[in-house]
Structures are given as C-alpha cells and as structure tokens.
C-alpha cells in the first residue's frame, strides 16, 4: 500500500494548477480534506454561500473524495493524521493574518511527528518574496509591479498522472449553502473557467472600457480568485502584454498581489492605518453619535442623495459585488464627505462582498482614504457627481440600480436636484454639501500634517 499524505484545502478549491497536489501525489495516495471551522463560516453569510458552493464543486472535481471534518484545524488535523497514519500534510502557503495564525497553531499541535508542507500560494508570486534593492518590502505599487513582472512565475501546474485518492475515511457531507437575499453566481472550477473564457472574448477593449460600470467589460474573476477555484497563474498564461487590454489586466492582477504583499509585511494594516503620520486625523463617530449613525445608514442603504454613490451601494446589496471605480467613489464619500474612518466601511463591504478579500478590501479602502499605499495621499477627494458624469455619461448605471431616477434621461440622472421633477419619485435630498465637506477633509488633513 502506498504511503498516504493529506492535502488540506483552503483557498485553493480546485483540481487544476494546484502545486501542493502535485507534491502530495509524489508521496503516494492523497487524502484531500477540508475543515469546516465555525469561525470562518460565521463571518459572512454571503461569503459562506460562495465558499460552500465552491466546496461542492471541488467535491465533484475530486470524485467525492474530499474528507469533510468540522472543528478547529489545530484539533481536527492531528487526529486525522493519526487516523490515516501519515507524517505529512500538504498546503498552499497562507499569507493573510488569520490564516497565518491558524497555520502556526496547527504546526504547534502537530509537533515533530507530522510536517506541514507549504507549496505554492494563492498568488502568482508568494507574498513576502519580492524585496527592493535594499532588501525591504515595496511601499509603492509601480516599482513593485515592475519587480513582480521581472521576477515572473512558473507555468500552470498539471494534474499529476496516476493520481490516486485514499479511501475508507469517515467524512461529513458538504453543508448546503445558506440562503441569502442576493443574486449570486455559481462558484467553482467550471464556473471560473467559463467566466474567464467569456472575458477573453472582450479583453481587447478592457483598457478602454474597464472604468465604466454601466458596461459589461470587467473580468468578474475576483470572486473565483478569492476561493481559489482558479489560480492567477492560469490567467497569466493566457495573456500577452503586447496587447493593451492584456497588459492592463496583468496590472490589475499585480495590484492584487501588491496588496497581499503589503498585508504580509504589515498584518496590523488589515484594520489599522498603514501610514502612522495619518493616524491622528479626527473622524466622526458612527456608533455613539446618532446624527453620524444616520448618515452612515444612509450610505449603506444607498440613500445619500448622490446617485453614483447610491447606485454602487445598491449594487453591492443586490449582487454582493460592486464595480471597482464605484468602490473608490463610495469609499471616498464615506471617508472624505462623511468623515468616517475607513474600517467602518471596509467591514460593511466584507459583510456583503462575494469577493471579500482582506488584503484587497482593506488596502483598497486605505488607498482611497489616503492612509495606505497611495503616493498622492489624503488630498485626493473624489467628486461623486463629476465621477458619475465621466464614467456613466448616459446615466445607464444609475438608472439600473435606482428606479426612482429612471424617469430622468441621459446624464440628467446624475443631478436630479437640478431637474424640476428629479425628486418626485422618492429619491432623497443630498445629505451633505460635497464642496463644503471636501474643505473640512482637507482642513483636518492639514491640521494633522502641521
């Protein structure tokens, strides 16, 4: 009988392009396992729904051979290793704070008898790998992106020939995904591959159309990358940077890898300001101040009176996803117009986003708030009206998500207060004066910097 090794699946719910599977198969039979940790499943019903869909799909790809156990990994895995009689558990390396802590707990629990072997990661280049010429992590995206491209990545891993799964191990059934009041897509390896093939049909126009939320020209691959139903290396293998659309998409993948690298080196930045100099900016209190809480609720509900902001927030609540351009505008509105500290908004996003990723979410928020990696920091304030007029010039995106404004044709939907009948169908008045709040934001920034 061949020796058995455990393949512990986490953010890599696929069969193809999984280096850890290949290394495990070299040892003999492979026992794939997924640990249902209640701490993970309780974070967000949206992401739990997507995760369990991905797990169901992976179970089919593995011919039903994934062993499902419930509990904390540091308690489940030592017992399972003893049950199987293995001395090796294979994983894809984890880089995010919670996962790194969990993995260290597992190592401690396994002791010297069982080795936890990490091969590959959910990224083309494992976070923490790329350093500048001084041997320090990059702080700014552009030089990181250049070094990342120069470093390169392996070609996609193939499914091992003669792959054999171990059997005879007791397993739970994969739980059914919780029902959510959202229109969520399918999640799994086939869904990811199909979406990628669809996007390749329009990628040539990606660099020109990607900023327009009313146009279906984004990849929608973030959700599939989140659960590891496809690997970024698989995507990169299909891209040729001699084409502008391809090059632009590679840059977007580089942003994902940059934020993962920043979080690797600064785990506290998941919920704290990356830039120490800006930690003293005063913010309003949406928890204890009723007026601020009401504004915060208006933002979450998509009733701020600013159509481009509200369309984005309603899109998020409806489908668990928001176009990236609108993510920046809604984040800027919360932090610069309502003066609410970015973690409040980031947590709301994480509750609703089907692609909610700690590194991308928290550092995307900080980039907009000006407390993170943005080279031209706090004084950038997005104007929600001009952003809408520029990136939704015909008002189609606004009308799609705000039925109260569908009677307004063209760009008129972005400034309903200027139309005689603009607010006749229940759309609210603006809750703040943007020009005034912009000045307040800049004054607070100036006082902190002086």
Phi, psi and omega in degrees: 000133181290146174302149180249136172238153180266135171252108181269109182275141177221264178268041183212055187276072181205169176256324184274152177050054180232092185304324180298327177294317180298317179293320178297320182293333177297335183277337181142221179293149182243133173250100177287140181218145172230132182256117177278104180259121183300332178296323180286318185286339183271355185294315184203128179293331178295308181290328175297318176303311182293318180299314183289328172298315179297323180291320175301316180296317179297322179300322176293317180298328181266019178056035177073018187262002177286125178276125181256124175234154181241138179139194177272136186303323182291345176261322184287313190291318176301320178295319180292320178300319178293322179296320182279331184081035181255158176244012183218132171238124183260141180218163162273135185300138178261146182235346184272151191307310183298316181293323179294319178296315179302314182295325178292323176297321178295316178301316180298320181289327180286331179066213183271354186277329184230131182263136174263109188255120180260128177227122182071184181201177177286011185233156177298319175238120184301129179307141182094353184280317189268126178233158178281183185295342177270003181077020181244159180291152177288142179255343185235144188295312190303310177294327175298314182300319179296313180294324179298314178296318180294325179295316180075183185207159180290164171289159181303141178284145180263157176294129184301137175291142179069023180301129182231128180263141176287150180231182175079016181252131181298140183216148170280164171281152173292125180298153175287141180298141177294146178285138178230152181274061182212157174265092184257143181279174174290148179231132180159175185296317179294319179296320180295315180295319179295318179295320180297317179296322177295319181293325179299337178290338183239006187294337181297335179258008186299317183294334181268332188247355189296337183272359185257105187292341179277357181250132180279078182223024173257161187284329187057027181271350185301322179295318182290325175291325180302314184264001177070026176282352170208151182256144180301332178297325176297319179292314183298330180293339181266000188251145179233112187289359173287344177262130184304317180296320177296314182299319180295321181290323175301320178298322178294322174295324178296324176300317178301318182287326177296313181296324176295323179292318178300316181292326177301314183279338183226069185300334179292341183285359175299324181226013177231158179297132178290322182270110181301328184295340183254011181286348183261005177299130180286140179233161175279160185253103181279000181262315186255347179258114186297323181293318179292321178300322179294321177293320178298317178296320178299320177297313182296325184274354183071045180225046179275344185090359175251107192303319183294321176294311185293325178298318179296316181293327177286325174300315179302313182291335185272320186233004177069025181205150176218141178302142187298321178302319182285330174302318180294318182292317180292324178292319178297320180298317181294316187275327186257331178266321179262349176059041178254133183301137189304326181302332177297316178289321181297322178293321177298316177301315182296331177292328189250337185287130173286340178252022185302113182236124186305315183294307183293320182292306184294321182277335169295317176298316182292326176302315181288319180291340179089009182252008184243237189267359183296126182287336175243091205282243201298335186283359170281120178231116180287130174275115187294335180280310181294328176297317178295316180296327182282317189255356173221059192299332180264359177075010184296319181295315180299314182293330179299321187254349181236091182298335180294347182247010184289347176280351181264121184276150173057216184289351179301335181295341181277344180225064185297335180293341179268358181255140184302322181251019188299325185252019186285345186248024172098002177285138189281162170292159177294136184275346178215165172264109187302315182300318180294315183290332174298317179295321178299316180299316181291325177296317180295321177297314181297319179296323180291323184278342185282000000 
